[in-house]
PDB file of C-alpha atoms and ligand atoms in Angstrom:
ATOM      1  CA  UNK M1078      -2.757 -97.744  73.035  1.00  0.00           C
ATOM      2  CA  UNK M1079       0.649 -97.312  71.539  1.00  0.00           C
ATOM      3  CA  UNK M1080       0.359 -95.179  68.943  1.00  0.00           C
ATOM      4  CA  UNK M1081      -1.972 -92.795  71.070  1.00  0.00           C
ATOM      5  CA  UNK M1082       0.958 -92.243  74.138  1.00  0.00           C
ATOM      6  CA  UNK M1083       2.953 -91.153  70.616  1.00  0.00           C
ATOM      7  CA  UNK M1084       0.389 -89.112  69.359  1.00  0.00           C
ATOM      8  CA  UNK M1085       0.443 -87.282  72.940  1.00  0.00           C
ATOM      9  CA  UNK M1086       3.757 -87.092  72.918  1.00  0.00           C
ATOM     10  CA  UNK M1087       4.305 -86.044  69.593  1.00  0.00           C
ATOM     11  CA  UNK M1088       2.223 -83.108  70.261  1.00  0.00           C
ATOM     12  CA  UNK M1089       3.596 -81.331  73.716  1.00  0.00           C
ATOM     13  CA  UNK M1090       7.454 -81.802  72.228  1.00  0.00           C
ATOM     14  CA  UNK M1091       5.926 -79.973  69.152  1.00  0.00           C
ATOM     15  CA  UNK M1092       3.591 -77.423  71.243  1.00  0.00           C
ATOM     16  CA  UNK M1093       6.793 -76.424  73.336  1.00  0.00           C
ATOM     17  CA  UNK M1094       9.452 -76.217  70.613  1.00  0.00           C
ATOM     18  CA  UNK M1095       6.430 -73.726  68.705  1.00  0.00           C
ATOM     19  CA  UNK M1096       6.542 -71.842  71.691  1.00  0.00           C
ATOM     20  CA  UNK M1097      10.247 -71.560  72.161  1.00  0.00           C
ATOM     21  CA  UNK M1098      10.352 -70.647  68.847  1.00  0.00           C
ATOM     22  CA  UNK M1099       8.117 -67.794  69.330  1.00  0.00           C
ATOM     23  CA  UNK M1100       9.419 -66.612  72.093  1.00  0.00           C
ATOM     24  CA  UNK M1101      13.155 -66.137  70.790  1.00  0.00           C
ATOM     25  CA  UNK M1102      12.135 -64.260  67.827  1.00  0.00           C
ATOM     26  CA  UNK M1103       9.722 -62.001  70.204  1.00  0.00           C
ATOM     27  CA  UNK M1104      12.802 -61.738  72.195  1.00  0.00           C
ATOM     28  CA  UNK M1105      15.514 -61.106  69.263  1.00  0.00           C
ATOM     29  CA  UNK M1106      13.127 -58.367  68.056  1.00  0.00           C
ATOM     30  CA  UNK M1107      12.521 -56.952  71.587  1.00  0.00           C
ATOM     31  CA  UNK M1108      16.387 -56.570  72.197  1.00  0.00           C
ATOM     32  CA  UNK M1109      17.585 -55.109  68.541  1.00  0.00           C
ATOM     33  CA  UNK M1110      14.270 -52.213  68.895  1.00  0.00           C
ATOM     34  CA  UNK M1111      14.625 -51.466  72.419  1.00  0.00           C
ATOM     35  CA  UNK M1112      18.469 -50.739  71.509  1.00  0.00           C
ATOM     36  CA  UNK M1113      19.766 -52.815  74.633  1.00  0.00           C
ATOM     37  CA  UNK M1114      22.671 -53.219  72.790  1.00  0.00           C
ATOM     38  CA  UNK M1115      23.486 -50.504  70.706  1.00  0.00           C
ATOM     39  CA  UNK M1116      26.329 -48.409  68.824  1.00  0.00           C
ATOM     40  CA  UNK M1117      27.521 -45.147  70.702  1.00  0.00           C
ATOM     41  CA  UNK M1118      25.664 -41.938  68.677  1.00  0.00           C
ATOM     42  CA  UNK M1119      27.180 -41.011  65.360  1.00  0.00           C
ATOM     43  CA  UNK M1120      29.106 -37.890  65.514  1.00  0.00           C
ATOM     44  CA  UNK M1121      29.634 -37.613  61.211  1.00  0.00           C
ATOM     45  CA  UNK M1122      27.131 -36.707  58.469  1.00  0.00           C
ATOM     46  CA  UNK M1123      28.273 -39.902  56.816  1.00  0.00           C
ATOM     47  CA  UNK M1124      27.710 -42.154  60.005  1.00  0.00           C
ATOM     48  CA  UNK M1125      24.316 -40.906  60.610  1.00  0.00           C
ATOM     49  CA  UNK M1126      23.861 -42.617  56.724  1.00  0.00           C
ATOM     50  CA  UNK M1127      25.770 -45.669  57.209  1.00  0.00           C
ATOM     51  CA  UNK M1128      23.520 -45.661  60.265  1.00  0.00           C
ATOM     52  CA  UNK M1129      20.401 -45.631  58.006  1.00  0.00           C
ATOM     53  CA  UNK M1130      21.388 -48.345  56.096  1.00  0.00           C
ATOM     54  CA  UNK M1131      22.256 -50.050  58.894  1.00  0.00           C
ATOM     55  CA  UNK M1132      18.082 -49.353  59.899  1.00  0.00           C
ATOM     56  CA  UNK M1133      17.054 -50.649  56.458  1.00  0.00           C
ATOM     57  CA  UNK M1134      19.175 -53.823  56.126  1.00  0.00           C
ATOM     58  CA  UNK M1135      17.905 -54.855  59.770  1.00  0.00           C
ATOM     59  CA  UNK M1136      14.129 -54.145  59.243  1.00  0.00           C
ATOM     60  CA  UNK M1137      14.205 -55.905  56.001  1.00  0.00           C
ATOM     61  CA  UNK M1138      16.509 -59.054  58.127  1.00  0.00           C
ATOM     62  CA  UNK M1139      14.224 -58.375  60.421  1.00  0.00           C
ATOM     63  CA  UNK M1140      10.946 -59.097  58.453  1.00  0.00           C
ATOM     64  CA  UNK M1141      12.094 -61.766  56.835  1.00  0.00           C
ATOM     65  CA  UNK M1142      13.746 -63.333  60.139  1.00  0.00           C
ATOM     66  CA  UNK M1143      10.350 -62.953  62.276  1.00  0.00           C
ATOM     67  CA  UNK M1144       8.367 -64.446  58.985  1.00  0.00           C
ATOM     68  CA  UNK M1145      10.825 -67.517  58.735  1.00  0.00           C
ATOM     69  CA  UNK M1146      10.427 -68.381  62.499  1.00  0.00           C
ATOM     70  CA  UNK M1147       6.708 -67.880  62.468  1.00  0.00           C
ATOM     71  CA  UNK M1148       6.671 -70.094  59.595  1.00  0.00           C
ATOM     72  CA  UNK M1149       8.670 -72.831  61.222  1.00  0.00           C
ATOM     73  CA  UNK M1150       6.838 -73.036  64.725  1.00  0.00           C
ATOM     74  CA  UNK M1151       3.737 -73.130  62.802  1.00  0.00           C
ATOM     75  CA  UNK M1152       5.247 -75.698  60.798  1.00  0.00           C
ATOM     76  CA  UNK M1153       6.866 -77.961  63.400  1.00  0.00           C
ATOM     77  CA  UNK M1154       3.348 -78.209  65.270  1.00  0.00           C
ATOM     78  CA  UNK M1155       0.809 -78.304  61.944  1.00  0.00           C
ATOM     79  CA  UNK M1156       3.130 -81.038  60.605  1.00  0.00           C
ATOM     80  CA  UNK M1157       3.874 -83.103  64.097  1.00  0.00           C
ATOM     81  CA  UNK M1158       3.544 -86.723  64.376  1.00  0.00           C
ATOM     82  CA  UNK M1159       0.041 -87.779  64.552  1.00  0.00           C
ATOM     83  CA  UNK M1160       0.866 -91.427  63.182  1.00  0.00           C
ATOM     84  CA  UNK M1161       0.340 -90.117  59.287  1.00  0.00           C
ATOM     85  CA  UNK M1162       2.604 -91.389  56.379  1.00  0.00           C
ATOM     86  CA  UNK M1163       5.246 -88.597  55.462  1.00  0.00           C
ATOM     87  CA  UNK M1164       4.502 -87.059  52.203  1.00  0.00           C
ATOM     88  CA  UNK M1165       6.719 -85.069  50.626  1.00  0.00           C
ATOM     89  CA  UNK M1166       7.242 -83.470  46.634  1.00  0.00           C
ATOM     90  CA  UNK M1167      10.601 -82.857  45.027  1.00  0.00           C
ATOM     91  CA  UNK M1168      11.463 -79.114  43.335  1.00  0.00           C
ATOM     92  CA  UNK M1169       9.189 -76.772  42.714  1.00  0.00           C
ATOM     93  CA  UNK M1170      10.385 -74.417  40.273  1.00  0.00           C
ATOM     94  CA  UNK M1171       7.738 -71.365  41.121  1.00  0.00           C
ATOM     95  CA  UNK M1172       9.480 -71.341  44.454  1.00  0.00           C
ATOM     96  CA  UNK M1173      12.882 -71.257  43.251  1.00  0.00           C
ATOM     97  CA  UNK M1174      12.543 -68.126  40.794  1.00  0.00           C
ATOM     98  CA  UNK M1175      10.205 -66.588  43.508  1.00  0.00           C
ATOM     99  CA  UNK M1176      12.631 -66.818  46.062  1.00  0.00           C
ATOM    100  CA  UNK M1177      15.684 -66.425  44.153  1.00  0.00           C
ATOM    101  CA  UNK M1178      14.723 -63.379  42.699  1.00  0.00           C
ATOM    102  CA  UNK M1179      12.962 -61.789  46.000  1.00  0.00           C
ATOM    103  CA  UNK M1180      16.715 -62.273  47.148  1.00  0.00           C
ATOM    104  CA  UNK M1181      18.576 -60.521  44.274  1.00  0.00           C
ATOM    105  CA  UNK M1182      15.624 -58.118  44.110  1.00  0.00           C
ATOM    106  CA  UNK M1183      16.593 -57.470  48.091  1.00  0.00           C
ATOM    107  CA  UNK M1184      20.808 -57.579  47.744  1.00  0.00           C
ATOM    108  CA  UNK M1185      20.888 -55.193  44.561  1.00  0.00           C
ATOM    109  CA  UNK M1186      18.264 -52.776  45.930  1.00  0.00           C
ATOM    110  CA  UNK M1187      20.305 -52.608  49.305  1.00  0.00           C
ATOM    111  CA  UNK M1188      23.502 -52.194  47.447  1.00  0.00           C
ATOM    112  CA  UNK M1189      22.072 -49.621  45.302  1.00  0.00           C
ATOM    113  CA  UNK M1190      21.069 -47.149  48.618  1.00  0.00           C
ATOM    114  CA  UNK M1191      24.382 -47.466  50.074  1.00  0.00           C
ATOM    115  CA  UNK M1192      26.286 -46.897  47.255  1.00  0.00           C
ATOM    116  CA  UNK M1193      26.132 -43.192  48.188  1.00  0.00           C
ATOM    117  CA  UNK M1194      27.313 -43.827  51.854  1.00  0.00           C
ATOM    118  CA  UNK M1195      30.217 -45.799  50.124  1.00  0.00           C
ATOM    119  CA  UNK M1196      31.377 -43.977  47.497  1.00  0.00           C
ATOM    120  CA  UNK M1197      31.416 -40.953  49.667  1.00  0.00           C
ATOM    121  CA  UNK M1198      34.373 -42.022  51.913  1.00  0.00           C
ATOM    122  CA  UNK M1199      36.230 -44.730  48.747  1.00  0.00           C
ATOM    123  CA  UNK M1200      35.878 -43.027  45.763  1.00  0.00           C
ATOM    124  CA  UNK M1201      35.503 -39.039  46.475  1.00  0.00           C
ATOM    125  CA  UNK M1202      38.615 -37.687  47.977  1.00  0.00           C
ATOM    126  CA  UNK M1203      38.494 -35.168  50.993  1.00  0.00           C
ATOM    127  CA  UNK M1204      37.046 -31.645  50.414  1.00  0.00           C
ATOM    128  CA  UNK M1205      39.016 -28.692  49.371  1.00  0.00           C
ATOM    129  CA  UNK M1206      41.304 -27.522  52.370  1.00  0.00           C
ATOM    130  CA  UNK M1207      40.748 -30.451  54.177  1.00  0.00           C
ATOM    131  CA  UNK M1208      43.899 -30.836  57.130  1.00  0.00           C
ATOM    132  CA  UNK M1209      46.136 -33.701  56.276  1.00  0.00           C
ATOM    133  CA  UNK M1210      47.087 -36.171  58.902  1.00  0.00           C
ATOM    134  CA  UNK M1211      49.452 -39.237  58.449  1.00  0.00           C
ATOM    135  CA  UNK M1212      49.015 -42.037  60.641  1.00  0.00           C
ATOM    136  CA  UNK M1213      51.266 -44.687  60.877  1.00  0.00           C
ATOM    137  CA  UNK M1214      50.302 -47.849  62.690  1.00  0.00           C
ATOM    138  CA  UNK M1215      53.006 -50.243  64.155  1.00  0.00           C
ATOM    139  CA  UNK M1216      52.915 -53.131  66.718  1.00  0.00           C
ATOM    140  CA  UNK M1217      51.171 -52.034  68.661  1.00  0.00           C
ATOM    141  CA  UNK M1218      50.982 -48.037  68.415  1.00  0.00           C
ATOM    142  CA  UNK M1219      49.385 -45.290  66.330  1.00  0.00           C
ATOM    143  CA  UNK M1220      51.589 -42.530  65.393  1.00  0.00           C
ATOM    144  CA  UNK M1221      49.924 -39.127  64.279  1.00  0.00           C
ATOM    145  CA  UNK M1222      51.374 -36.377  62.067  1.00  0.00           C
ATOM    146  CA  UNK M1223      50.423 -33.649  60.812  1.00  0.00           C
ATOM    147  CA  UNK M1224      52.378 -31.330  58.754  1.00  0.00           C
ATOM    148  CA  UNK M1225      53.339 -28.162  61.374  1.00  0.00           C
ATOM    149  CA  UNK M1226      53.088 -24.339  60.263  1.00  0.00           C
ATOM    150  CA  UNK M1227      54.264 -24.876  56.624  1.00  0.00           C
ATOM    151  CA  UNK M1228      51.635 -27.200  55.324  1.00  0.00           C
ATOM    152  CA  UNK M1229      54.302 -29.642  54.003  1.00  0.00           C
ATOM    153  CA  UNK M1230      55.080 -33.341  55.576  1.00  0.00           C
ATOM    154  CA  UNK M1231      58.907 -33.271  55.702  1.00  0.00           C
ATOM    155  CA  UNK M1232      60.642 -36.266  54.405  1.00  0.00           C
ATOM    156  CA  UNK M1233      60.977 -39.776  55.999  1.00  0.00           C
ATOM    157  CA  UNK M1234      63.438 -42.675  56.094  1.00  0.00           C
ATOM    158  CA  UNK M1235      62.688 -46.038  56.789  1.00  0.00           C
ATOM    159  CA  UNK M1236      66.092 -46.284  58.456  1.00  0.00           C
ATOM    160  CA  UNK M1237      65.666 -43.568  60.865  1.00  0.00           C
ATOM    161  CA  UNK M1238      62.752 -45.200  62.858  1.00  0.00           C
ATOM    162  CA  UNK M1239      63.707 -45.592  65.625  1.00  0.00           C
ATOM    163  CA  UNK M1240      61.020 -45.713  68.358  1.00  0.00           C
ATOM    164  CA  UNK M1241      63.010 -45.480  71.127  1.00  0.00           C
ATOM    165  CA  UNK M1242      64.856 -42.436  70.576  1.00  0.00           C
ATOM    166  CA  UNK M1243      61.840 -40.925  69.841  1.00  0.00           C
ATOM    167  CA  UNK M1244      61.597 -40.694  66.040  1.00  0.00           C
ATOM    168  CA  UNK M1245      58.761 -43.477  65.690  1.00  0.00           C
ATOM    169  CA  UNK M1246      58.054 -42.534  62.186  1.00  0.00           C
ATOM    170  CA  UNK M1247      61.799 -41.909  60.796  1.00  0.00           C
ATOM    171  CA  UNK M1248      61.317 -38.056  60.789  1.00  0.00           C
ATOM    172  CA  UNK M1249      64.851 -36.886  58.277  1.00  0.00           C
ATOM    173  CA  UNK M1250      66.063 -33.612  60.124  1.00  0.00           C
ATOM    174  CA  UNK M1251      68.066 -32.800  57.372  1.00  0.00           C
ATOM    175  CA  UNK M1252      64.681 -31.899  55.208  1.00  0.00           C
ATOM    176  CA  UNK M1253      63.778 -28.430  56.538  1.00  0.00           C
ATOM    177  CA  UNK M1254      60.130 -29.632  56.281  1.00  0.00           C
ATOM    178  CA  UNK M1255      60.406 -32.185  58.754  1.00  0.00           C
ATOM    179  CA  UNK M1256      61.565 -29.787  61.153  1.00  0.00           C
ATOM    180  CA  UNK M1257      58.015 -28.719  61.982  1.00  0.00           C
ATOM    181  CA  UNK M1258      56.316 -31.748  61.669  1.00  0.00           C
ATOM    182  CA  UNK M1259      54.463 -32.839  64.570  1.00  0.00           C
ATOM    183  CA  UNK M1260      54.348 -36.790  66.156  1.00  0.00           C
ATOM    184  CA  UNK M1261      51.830 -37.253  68.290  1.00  0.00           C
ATOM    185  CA  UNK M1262      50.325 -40.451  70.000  1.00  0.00           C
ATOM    186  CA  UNK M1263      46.693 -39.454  69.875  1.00  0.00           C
ATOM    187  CA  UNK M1264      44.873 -37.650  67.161  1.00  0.00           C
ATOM    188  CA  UNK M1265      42.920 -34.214  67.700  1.00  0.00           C
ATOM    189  CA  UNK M1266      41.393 -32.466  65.389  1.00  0.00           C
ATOM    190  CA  UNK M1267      39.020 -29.327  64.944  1.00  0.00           C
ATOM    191  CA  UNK M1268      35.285 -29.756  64.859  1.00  0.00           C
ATOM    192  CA  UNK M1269      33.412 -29.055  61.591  1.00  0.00           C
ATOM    193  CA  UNK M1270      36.649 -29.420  60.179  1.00  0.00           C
ATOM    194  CA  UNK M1271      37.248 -32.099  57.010  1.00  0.00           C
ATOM    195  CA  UNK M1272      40.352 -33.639  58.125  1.00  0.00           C
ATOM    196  CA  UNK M1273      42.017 -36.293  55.543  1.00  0.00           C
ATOM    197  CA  UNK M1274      43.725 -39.244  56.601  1.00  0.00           C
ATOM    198  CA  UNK M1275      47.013 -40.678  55.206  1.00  0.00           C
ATOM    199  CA  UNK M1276      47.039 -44.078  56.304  1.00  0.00           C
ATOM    200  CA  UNK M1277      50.060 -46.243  56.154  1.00  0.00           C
ATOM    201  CA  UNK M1278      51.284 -49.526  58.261  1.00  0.00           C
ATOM    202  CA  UNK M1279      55.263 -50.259  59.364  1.00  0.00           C
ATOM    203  CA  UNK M1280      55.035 -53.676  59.886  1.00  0.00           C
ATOM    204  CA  UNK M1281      51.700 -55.883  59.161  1.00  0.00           C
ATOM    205  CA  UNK M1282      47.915 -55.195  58.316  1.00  0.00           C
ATOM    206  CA  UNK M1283      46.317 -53.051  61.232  1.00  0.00           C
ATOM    207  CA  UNK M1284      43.063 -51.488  61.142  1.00  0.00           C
ATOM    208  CA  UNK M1285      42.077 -48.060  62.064  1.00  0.00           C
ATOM    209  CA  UNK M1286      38.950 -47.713  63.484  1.00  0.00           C
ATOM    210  CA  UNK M1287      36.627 -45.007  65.368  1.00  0.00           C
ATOM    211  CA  UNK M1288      32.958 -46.450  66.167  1.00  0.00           C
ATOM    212  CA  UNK M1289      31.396 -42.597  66.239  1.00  0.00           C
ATOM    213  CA  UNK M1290      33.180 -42.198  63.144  1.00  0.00           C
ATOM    214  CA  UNK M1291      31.501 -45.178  61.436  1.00  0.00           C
ATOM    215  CA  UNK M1292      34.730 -45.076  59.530  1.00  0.00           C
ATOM    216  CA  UNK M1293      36.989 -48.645  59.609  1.00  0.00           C
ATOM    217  CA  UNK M1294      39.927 -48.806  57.429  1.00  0.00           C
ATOM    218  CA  UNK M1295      43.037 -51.366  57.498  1.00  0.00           C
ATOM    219  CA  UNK M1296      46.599 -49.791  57.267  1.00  0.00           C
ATOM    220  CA  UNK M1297      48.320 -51.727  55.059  1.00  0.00           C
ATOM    221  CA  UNK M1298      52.526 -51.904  54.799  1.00  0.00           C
ATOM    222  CA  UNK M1299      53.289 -50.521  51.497  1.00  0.00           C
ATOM    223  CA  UNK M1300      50.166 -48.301  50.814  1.00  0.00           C
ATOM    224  CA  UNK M1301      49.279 -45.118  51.686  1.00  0.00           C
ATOM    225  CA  UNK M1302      45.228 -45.012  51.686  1.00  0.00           C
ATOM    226  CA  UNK M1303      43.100 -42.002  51.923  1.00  0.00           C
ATOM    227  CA  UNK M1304      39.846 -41.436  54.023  1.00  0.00           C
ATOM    228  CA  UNK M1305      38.120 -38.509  55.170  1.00  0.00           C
ATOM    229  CA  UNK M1306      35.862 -37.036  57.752  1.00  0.00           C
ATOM    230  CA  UNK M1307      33.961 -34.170  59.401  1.00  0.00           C
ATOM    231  CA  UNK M1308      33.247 -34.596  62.719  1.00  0.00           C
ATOM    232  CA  UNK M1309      30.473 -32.451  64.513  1.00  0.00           C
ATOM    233  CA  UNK M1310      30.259 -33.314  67.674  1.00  0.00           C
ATOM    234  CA  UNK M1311      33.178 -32.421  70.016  1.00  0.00           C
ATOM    235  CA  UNK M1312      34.458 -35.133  72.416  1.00  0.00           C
ATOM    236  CA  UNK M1313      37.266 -38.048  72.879  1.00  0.00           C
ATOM    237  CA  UNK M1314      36.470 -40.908  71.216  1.00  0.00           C
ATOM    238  CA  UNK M1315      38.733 -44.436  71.484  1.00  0.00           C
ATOM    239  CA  UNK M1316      40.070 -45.371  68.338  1.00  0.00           C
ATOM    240  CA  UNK M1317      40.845 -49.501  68.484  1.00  0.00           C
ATOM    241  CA  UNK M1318      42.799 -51.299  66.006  1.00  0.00           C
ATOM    242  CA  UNK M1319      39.937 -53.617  64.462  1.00  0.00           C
ATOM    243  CA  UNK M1320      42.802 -56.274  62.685  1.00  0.00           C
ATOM    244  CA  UNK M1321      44.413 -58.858  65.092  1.00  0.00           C
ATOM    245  CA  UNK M1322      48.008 -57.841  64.485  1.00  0.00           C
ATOM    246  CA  UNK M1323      50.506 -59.596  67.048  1.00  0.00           C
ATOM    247  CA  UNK M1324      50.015 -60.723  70.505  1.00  0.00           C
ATOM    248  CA  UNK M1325      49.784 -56.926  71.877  1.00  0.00           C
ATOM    249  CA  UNK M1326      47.117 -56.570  69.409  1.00  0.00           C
ATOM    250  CA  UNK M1327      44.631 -55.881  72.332  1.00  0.00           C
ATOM    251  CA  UNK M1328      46.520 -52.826  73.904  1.00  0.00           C
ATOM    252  CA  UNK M1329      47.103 -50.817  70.152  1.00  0.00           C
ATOM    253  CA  UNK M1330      44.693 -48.377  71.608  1.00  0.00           C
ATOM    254  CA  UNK M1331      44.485 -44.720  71.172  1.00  0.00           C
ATOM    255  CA  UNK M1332      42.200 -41.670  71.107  1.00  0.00           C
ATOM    256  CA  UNK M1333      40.551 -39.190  68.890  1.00  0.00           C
ATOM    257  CA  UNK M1334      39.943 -35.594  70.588  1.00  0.00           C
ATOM    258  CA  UNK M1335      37.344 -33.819  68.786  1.00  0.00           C
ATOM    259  CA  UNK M1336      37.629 -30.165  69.689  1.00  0.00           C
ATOM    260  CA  UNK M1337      36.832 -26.561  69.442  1.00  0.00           C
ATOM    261  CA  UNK M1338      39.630 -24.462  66.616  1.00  0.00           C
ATOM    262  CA  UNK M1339      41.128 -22.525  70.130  1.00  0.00           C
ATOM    263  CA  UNK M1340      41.487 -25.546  71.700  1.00  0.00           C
ATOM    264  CA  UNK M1341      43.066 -27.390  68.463  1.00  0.00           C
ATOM    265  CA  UNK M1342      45.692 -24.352  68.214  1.00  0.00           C
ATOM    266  CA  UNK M1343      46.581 -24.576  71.650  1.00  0.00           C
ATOM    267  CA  UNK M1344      46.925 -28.535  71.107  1.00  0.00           C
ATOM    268  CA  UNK M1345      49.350 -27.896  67.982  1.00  0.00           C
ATOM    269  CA  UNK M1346      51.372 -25.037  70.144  1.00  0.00           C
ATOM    270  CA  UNK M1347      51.727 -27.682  73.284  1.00  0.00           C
ATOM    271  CA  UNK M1348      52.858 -30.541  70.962  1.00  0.00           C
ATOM    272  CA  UNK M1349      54.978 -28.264  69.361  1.00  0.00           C
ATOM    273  CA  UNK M1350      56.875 -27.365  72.353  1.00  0.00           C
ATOM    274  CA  UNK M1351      56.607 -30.994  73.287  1.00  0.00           C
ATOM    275  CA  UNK M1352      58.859 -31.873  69.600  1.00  0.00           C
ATOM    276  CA  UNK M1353      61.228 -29.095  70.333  1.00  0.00           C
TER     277      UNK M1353
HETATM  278 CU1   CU A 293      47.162 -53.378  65.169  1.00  0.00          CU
END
């Protein structure tokens, strides 16, 4: 009489926690293909690819996530109480090399596709005539600038920042080009335009980052680090500093203005006037 209340037992906990089981993954996969929650649309040739490998890497999760859930609901209810002895065997080498290698075999291969995504922003440098910009993150602000009419970034002095009189980079007047370099707060540049980024830090590790971009890279004191993009699709985009860097980390905030060349000129003329 005992063991048969167990047996009953035994079987709706392991019915319903089959089910549950089941229904989370149906759910999981429900929300990542029905995009509820999903990046903002890719506005670079390179994003649409990091956003490819992005597709493979979660189908591939995917299959094996939906497999390993399946397999443990059917599992927890084939295997249930039903008064048996437990049995079980110890190693089994067949399933080590099987699985170990299906990993590698999985890791390498994904590696091996993005390595053209990567290398494309890390190891090649910006295309020919690319437009230089410098930005210099501090706690908690971004700080744009970009060269002026001459082409040349004038020279800077650590001990001439001073953000308050309004030389938030340490801009030397005496260097003749400085004079037309422009400081700016947000970032706009040209669409279809490569546009190379000098990043550098003042203080501590921040992290520039632009979702549409797909591009995230940390500003770090002491280095200067180069990335690159083109982006296509004209627009303002928020640019978020992605490393927790002080207690106003949350407000370091800025934006990137995508826009037409006119509209760029006019942007350099205004902020030039502004810098007079
Ligand atoms: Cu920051």
């Amino acid at each position: 009489m005992l063991r048969r209340r167990s047996e009953v037992g035994s079987t709706t906990v392991a019915l319903s926690l089959a089910v549950f089981l089941v229904l989370m993954t149906v759910v999981t996969v429900y929300i990542f293909m029905a995009k509820v929650w999903w990046f903002p649309p890719a506005i670079t040739e390179f994003g649409h690819e990091i956003d490819d490998q992005f597709g493979r890497t979660l189908l591939i999760t995917g299959i094996v996530f939906v497999l390993a859930q399946f397999g443990l609901a059917y599992a927890v209810f084939k295997f249930r109480d039903q008064g048996q002895k437990a049995t079980y065997f110890e190693g089994n080498n067949t399933m080590e090399i099987v699985w170990t290698l299906a990993t590698v075999v999985l890791f390498v291969g994904l590696g091996l596709y993005a390595r053209n995504a990567w290398a494309q922003v890390h190891f090649q440098g910006a295309a020919e005539g690319a437009l230089p910009i410098e930005i210099t993150a501090q706690q908690f602000v971004w700080n744009f600038r970009y060269a002026g009419p001459d082409g040349k970034f004038g020279r800077e002095k650590p001990e001439l920042v001073s953000a308050s009189t309004g030389n938030p980079v340490g801009l030397d007047s005496t260097d003749p080009a400085s004079k037309d370099d422009i400081v700016a707060p947000v970032i706009a540049v040209p669409v279809n335009r490569e546009i190379e980024l000098i990043i550098r830090s003042q203080d501590v590790t921040h992290s520039f980052y632009v979702r549409e971009l797909r591009l995230k890279q940390d500003a770090v004191p002491g280095m200067e680090i180069h990335m690159h993009f083109n982006a296509a699709v004209p627009g303002n985009y928020e640019i978020a500093c992605a490393e927790l860097c002080g207690l106003g980390h949350y407000r370091m905030h800025s934006m990137l203005q995508v826009m037409a060349q006119e509209d760029f000129d006019k942007w350099v003329k205004d902020q030039e006037a502004a810098n007079q």
